[in-house]
Amino acid sequence: MARSGGPGSFVFGEEERKEVMDVLDGRYLFRYGSEETEGYTHKVVDFEKTLKETMGAKYAVATTSGTCSLMASLAALGIGADDEVIVPGYTFIASISSIMLSGAIPVLAEIDESLTIDPDKIEELITPKTKAIMPVHMLGNPCKMDKIMEIAKKHNLLVIEDCCQAVGASYKGQRCGTYGDIAAFSLNIFKTISSGDGGAVITNNEEYYERAFGFHDQGHKPNRTGVEVGNRSFVGMNMRMNELTGAVALAQTRKLDEILTTLRSKKAMLKELLSDLPHISFRTVNDEGECATLLTMIFETKELAEKFCEKTGGKPIAYSGWHVYNNMEQVLNKLLPAKTNNINDRVYEKHMLPQTDDILGRSVNISVGVVDKGLGAGYGINILSTEEEIKNVAANIREIILSL
């Protein structure tokens, strides 16, 4: 079976090995310690520092996953019972489930041909109970953050950026994750950079930082040096990253910009070789600062997309598991009653987002950096592909499409 994973996982090397061996040689794996703590190498703290500097944010909190990062972000903003959060119907289920597990109500929104939330469809979903918008920079493509922030400001809404699939992406010269009030990142094996699992929260707001930190560690305030009694701000959970994960995350973060440069170059080459083909257009890329982890082709019809996928052994994006609301059996046909009345009771049903369904049914992902059948991207190239390999894949795609 061909190897799968994100681009960061393809370039593991001596840098990651060195950071991990520092931890193992010290024999101290807990994220907390002081300069007097024997063996403490503060890899998680160094990762947080490097990440916030890389993203241009004031604060960062390392967590155990992107899902935990989303939950900590929601908790930091005080989002909970009876609050509504607008979120696209095309996203990994964690965006939606984290809202539910916070006691809030996800309000599903349409996407446009960027495969990110359609800003023109947001305002019609706003009610007196709407507390926040959660734009998802899906498949590494930044959302139209200027329009989203304009809507949020107009309606006094909070913004949680889901950057789990877009670590390092930028929009109009500014890193994704620094537009909204707070942002969540993932370091899962399929993401831009990876520590196997893991995640992070970033924000420029000190209060949100303290609350996110507290939620991720039993209510503690930041920068404790070990086991403490007292000084806890509120009830939290345990989402702490350990030093081994932090070591890999640190090495990967240092490689981030090089990874993105390589991906953008290889995607541009592949896209150029396919640019004159009939029956397809390409996903709208909202900014050249995208992660370039995938090349998405949008066919004229659903039937053409399915015929193409039959030849590559894949499926159109509509079939890509828990990334599409239609496939989320945990959510579908569930009634989420409003806590105070029944006016805003919501039932989640298949095909409730016709614009999203149409686009995803005609869309096909070709891997560039993320090789993941779960995203419908099991076919294509990867970050290590040579120019000859890119040309061969392009030739195969051309042959298939011209035969349709």
C-alpha positions in Angstrom: 0.0 0.0 0.0 1.3 3.5 -0.9 2.4 5.6 2.0 -0.1 8.2 3.4 0.2 11.2 5.6 0.9 14.9 5.5 4.0 16.6 4.1 5.6 17.1 7.4 5.5 13.3 8.1 7.4 12.7 4.8 10.3 14.9 5.8 11.0 13.5 9.3 14.8 13.4 9.7 17.8 14.2 11.9 16.2 17.4 13.2 13.3 15.5 14.8 15.6 12.7 16.0 17.9 15.2 17.8 15.0 16.9 19.7 13.5 13.6 20.7 16.9 12.3 21.9 17.4 15.4 24.0 14.2 14.4 25.9 15.0 10.7 26.2 18.6 11.4 27.3 17.1 13.7 30.0 14.5 11.0 31.0 12.0 13.7 31.9 8.8 13.7 29.7 6.5 16.0 31.6 5.9 19.5 30.0 6.4 21.3 33.3 9.7 21.9 35.1 12.2 24.6 36.1 15.8 25.2 35.4 16.5 23.2 38.6 14.6 20.2 37.3 17.0 17.5 36.4 16.7 16.4 32.8 14.0 19.0 31.9 14.5 20.2 28.2 11.4 22.4 27.9 10.5 21.3 24.4 6.8 22.1 24.7 7.5 25.6 25.9 10.0 26.0 23.1 7.4 24.8 20.6 4.8 27.3 21.9 7.4 30.1 21.6 8.4 29.1 18.1 4.8 28.7 16.9 3.6 32.0 18.2 6.7 33.8 16.6 6.1 31.9 13.3 2.4 32.8 13.3 2.8 36.4 14.5 0.7 35.8 17.6 1.2 36.9 21.2 0.3 33.7 22.9 0.2 29.9 22.1 -0.9 26.8 24.1 0.2 23.4 23.0 -2.5 20.7 23.3 -2.9 17.0 22.6 -5.0 17.4 19.4 -6.8 19.8 17.0 -10.1 18.7 18.5 -8.8 19.7 22.0 -7.6 23.0 20.6 -11.1 23.7 19.2 -12.7 22.9 22.6 -10.2 25.0 24.5 -10.8 27.9 22.0 -14.6 27.6 22.5 -14.1 27.5 26.3 -11.8 30.5 26.2 -14.5 32.6 24.5 -17.1 31.5 27.0 -19.2 29.7 24.4 -21.6 27.2 25.8 -25.3 26.3 26.5 -27.7 27.8 23.9 -25.1 29.7 22.0 -25.1 29.3 18.2 -21.9 28.9 16.2 -21.9 29.2 12.4 -19.7 26.5 10.8 -19.4 25.1 7.3 -21.0 21.8 6.4 -17.7 20.8 4.7 -15.1 20.3 7.5 -13.8 17.5 9.6 -16.4 16.5 12.2 -14.3 17.9 15.0 -15.3 21.4 14.1 -19.0 20.5 14.6 -18.6 18.0 17.5 -16.5 20.4 19.5 -19.3 22.9 19.4 -21.8 20.3 20.5 -19.6 19.0 23.3 -19.3 22.6 24.5 -23.1 22.6 24.9 -23.5 25.0 22.0 -25.5 24.6 18.8 -23.7 24.3 15.4 -25.4 26.1 12.6 -24.3 24.6 9.3 -23.4 27.0 6.5 -22.8 26.5 2.7 -19.4 26.6 1.1 -18.5 28.2 -2.2 -16.1 26.9 -4.9 -13.1 27.7 -2.7 -14.5 24.8 -0.6 -14.5 27.2 2.4 -17.5 28.9 4.0 -19.4 31.1 1.7 -19.4 34.6 3.2 -22.5 35.5 1.2 -24.5 32.8 3.0 -23.5 33.7 6.6 -25.7 36.7 7.5 -29.0 34.8 6.7 -28.0 32.3 9.4 -27.5 34.9 12.2 -30.1 34.9 15.0 -30.2 36.6 18.4 -28.5 33.4 19.8 -25.5 33.5 17.4 -22.3 34.0 19.4 -19.6 33.1 17.0 -18.5 32.2 13.5 -16.0 29.3 13.0 -14.4 29.7 9.5 -12.5 26.6 8.5 -9.4 27.0 6.3 -10.3 23.8 4.6 -7.7 21.8 2.7 -5.1 24.5 3.4 -7.1 27.2 1.6 -7.6 30.4 3.6 -11.2 31.6 4.0 -12.2 35.1 2.8 -11.3 36.5 6.2 -11.8 40.2 5.4 -15.4 39.6 4.5 -15.9 37.3 7.5 -14.4 39.8 9.9 -16.6 42.5 8.5 -19.7 40.5 9.2 -18.5 39.5 12.7 -17.8 43.2 13.5 -21.2 44.3 12.2 -23.1 41.7 14.3 -20.7 41.8 17.3 -19.7 38.1 16.9 -16.6 36.2 18.0 -14.5 34.4 15.4 -12.7 31.1 16.0 -10.4 30.2 13.1 -10.2 26.4 12.5 -6.6 26.2 11.1 -6.3 22.5 11.6 -5.7 21.8 7.9 -3.9 25.1 7.2 -0.9 25.4 9.5 1.2 28.2 8.0 -1.3 29.5 5.5 -1.7 33.2 5.1 -4.4 35.6 3.7 -3.4 39.0 2.3 0.0 38.8 3.9 -1.2 37.8 7.4 -1.0 34.3 8.8 -4.3 32.5 9.2 -5.2 32.2 12.9 -4.4 35.8 13.6 -7.5 37.4 12.1 -10.1 36.1 14.5 -10.2 36.1 18.3 -8.6 32.7 18.7 -7.5 29.9 16.5 -7.0 26.1 16.6 -4.3 24.0 14.9 -3.7 20.3 14.5 -0.4 18.4 14.2 -2.1 15.1 13.2 -0.2 12.8 10.8 -2.2 14.1 7.9 -1.6 17.8 8.6 1.0 20.3 7.1 3.4 19.6 9.9 3.0 16.7 12.3 3.9 15.2 15.6 1.7 12.2 15.0 -1.0 13.8 17.1 -1.1 17.1 18.9 -2.3 20.6 18.4 -2.2 24.2 19.5 -4.2 27.3 20.2 -3.0 30.8 19.4 -4.5 34.2 20.3 -3.5 37.9 20.8 -5.9 38.3 23.7 -4.3 37.7 27.2 -7.6 36.8 28.8 -8.5 34.2 26.1 -5.0 32.8 26.5 -5.3 32.3 30.2 -8.7 30.7 29.8 -7.5 28.4 27.0 -4.5 27.4 29.1 -6.7 26.8 32.1 -9.2 24.7 30.2 -6.3 22.6 28.8 -4.8 22.0 32.2 -7.3 21.6 35.1 -7.9 25.4 35.4 -4.3 26.3 36.1 -2.9 29.7 35.0 0.0 29.7 32.5 3.7 29.1 33.3 3.4 27.0 36.4 6.6 25.2 37.1 5.2 22.0 38.6 2.5 20.7 40.9 0.7 23.6 42.6 -2.1 24.0 45.1 -4.5 26.8 44.5 -4.3 29.6 41.9 -6.6 27.8 39.5 -8.9 30.1 37.5 -11.8 27.6 36.6 -12.6 24.0 36.0 -10.6 22.6 33.1 -9.5 19.3 31.6 -6.2 17.6 30.9 -5.1 18.3 27.3 -1.4 18.8 28.0 1.2 18.0 25.4 4.2 15.8 26.6 7.8 16.6 25.9 8.3 13.9 23.2 5.4 15.3 21.2 6.7 18.8 21.8 10.2 17.8 20.6 8.8 16.6 17.2 6.5 19.6 17.0 9.3 22.0 17.6 11.5 20.5 14.8 8.6 20.4 12.4 7.6 24.0 13.1 11.2 25.1 12.2 10.7 23.3 8.8 7.3 24.9 8.1 8.1 27.6 5.7 10.4 25.4 3.7 7.7 22.8 3.4 5.2 25.4 2.2 7.6 26.7 -0.4 8.2 23.2 -1.8 4.5 22.4 -1.9 3.6 25.6 -3.7 6.3 25.0 -6.3 5.2 21.4 -7.0 1.5 22.2 -7.0 2.1 25.0 -9.5 4.0 22.6 -11.8 1.2 20.0 -11.7 -1.6 22.6 -12.1 0.2 24.2 -15.1 0.4 20.8 -16.8 -3.4 20.4 -16.5 -4.5 23.9 -17.1 -5.8 23.5 -20.6 -8.0 20.4 -20.0 -11.7 20.3 -20.9 -14.5 19.5 -18.4 -12.7 20.9 -15.3 -12.0 24.0 -13.5 -9.9 24.4 -10.3 -11.0 25.2 -6.9 -11.0 28.9 -6.2 -7.8 29.7 -4.2 -8.6 32.7 -2.0 -4.9 33.7 -1.6 -1.6 32.5 -3.0 -0.6 32.0 0.7 -2.5 28.7 0.7 -0.7 25.6 2.0 -0.9 23.9 -1.5 -1.4 20.5 0.1 -3.9 19.5 -2.5 -5.0 20.3 -6.1 -8.8 20.3 -6.3 -10.5 19.8 -9.7 -14.2 20.7 -10.1 -15.8 18.8 -13.0 -18.7 20.1 -15.1 -20.9 17.3 -13.8 -21.1 14.8 -11.0 -21.1 12.0 -13.5 -17.8 13.1 -15.1 -16.2 13.4 -11.6 -17.3 9.8 -10.8 -16.0 8.5 -14.1 -12.6 10.1 -13.5 -12.4 8.6 -10.0 -13.3 5.1 -11.3 -10.0 5.3 -13.2 -7.9 6.5 -10.3 -9.4 4.3 -7.6 -10.8 7.3 -5.7 -14.0 9.0 -5.0 -15.3 12.6 -5.4 -15.0 14.7 -2.3 -18.7 14.2 -1.5 -17.8 10.6 -0.3 -14.9 11.7 1.9 -16.2 10.4 5.2 -16.5 12.6 8.2 -15.4 15.7 6.3 -18.8 16.1 4.8 -21.9 16.7 6.9 -23.9 14.1 4.9 -21.7 11.4 6.1 -21.6 12.3 9.8 -23.9 9.6 11.3 -23.1 10.9 14.8 -24.8 14.2 13.9 -27.5 13.4 11.3 -31.1 13.2 12.5 -30.1 14.4 15.9 -32.3 17.0 17.5 -30.5 19.8 19.4 -33.2 21.6 21.3 -32.7 25.2 22.5 -32.4 25.2 26.2 -34.9 28.0 26.8 -37.5 27.5 24.2 -38.2 25.4 21.1 -37.9 28.3 18.5 -34.3 27.3 17.5 -34.6 23.5 17.7 -32.4 22.1 14.9 -32.4 18.8 13.1 -29.4 17.9 10.9 -30.5 16.0 7.8 -28.8 14.9 4.6 -28.8 17.3 1.7 -29.8 20.3 3.8 -27.0 22.3 2.1 -27.7 22.0 -1.7 -25.0 24.3 -2.8 -22.4 22.4 -0.8 -23.7 19.1 -2.1 -23.5 20.2 -5.7 -19.9 21.4 -5.4 -18.6 18.4 -3.5 -20.3 16.0 -5.8 -18.3 17.4 -8.7 -15.0 17.9 -6.9 -12.0 15.6 -6.8 -8.8 16.0 -4.7 -5.4 15.2 -6.2 -2.7 14.9 -3.5 0.2 17.3 -3.5 1.4 17.2 0.1 -1.4 15.5 1.9 -1.9 11.9 0.8 -5.1 10.8 2.5 -7.9 8.6 1.2 -10.1 10.0 4.0 -10.0 13.4 2.2 -10.5 11.7 -1.2 -6.8 12.3 -2.0 -5.2 8.9 -2.3 -4.0 9.6 -5.8 -1.4 12.2 -7.0 2.0 13.3 -5.8 3.7 14.1 -2.5 6.3 16.5 -1.2 9.1 14.2 -2.3 7.9 13.6 -5.8 10.5 14.4 -8.5 9.8 16.5 -11.6 9.5 13.4 -13.7 7.0 11.8 -11.3 4.9 15.0 -11.4 4.9 14.9 -15.2 3.9 11.2 -15.2 1.0 11.9 -12.9 -0.1 14.9 -15.0 0.1 12.8 -18.1 -2.1 10.1 -16.6 -4.7 12.6 -15.4 -4.7 14.2 -18.9 -5.2 10.8 -20.5 -8.1 10.0 -18.3 -9.9 13.3 -18.6 -9.5 13.4 -22.4 -11.1 10.0 -22.6 -14.2 11.0 -20.7 
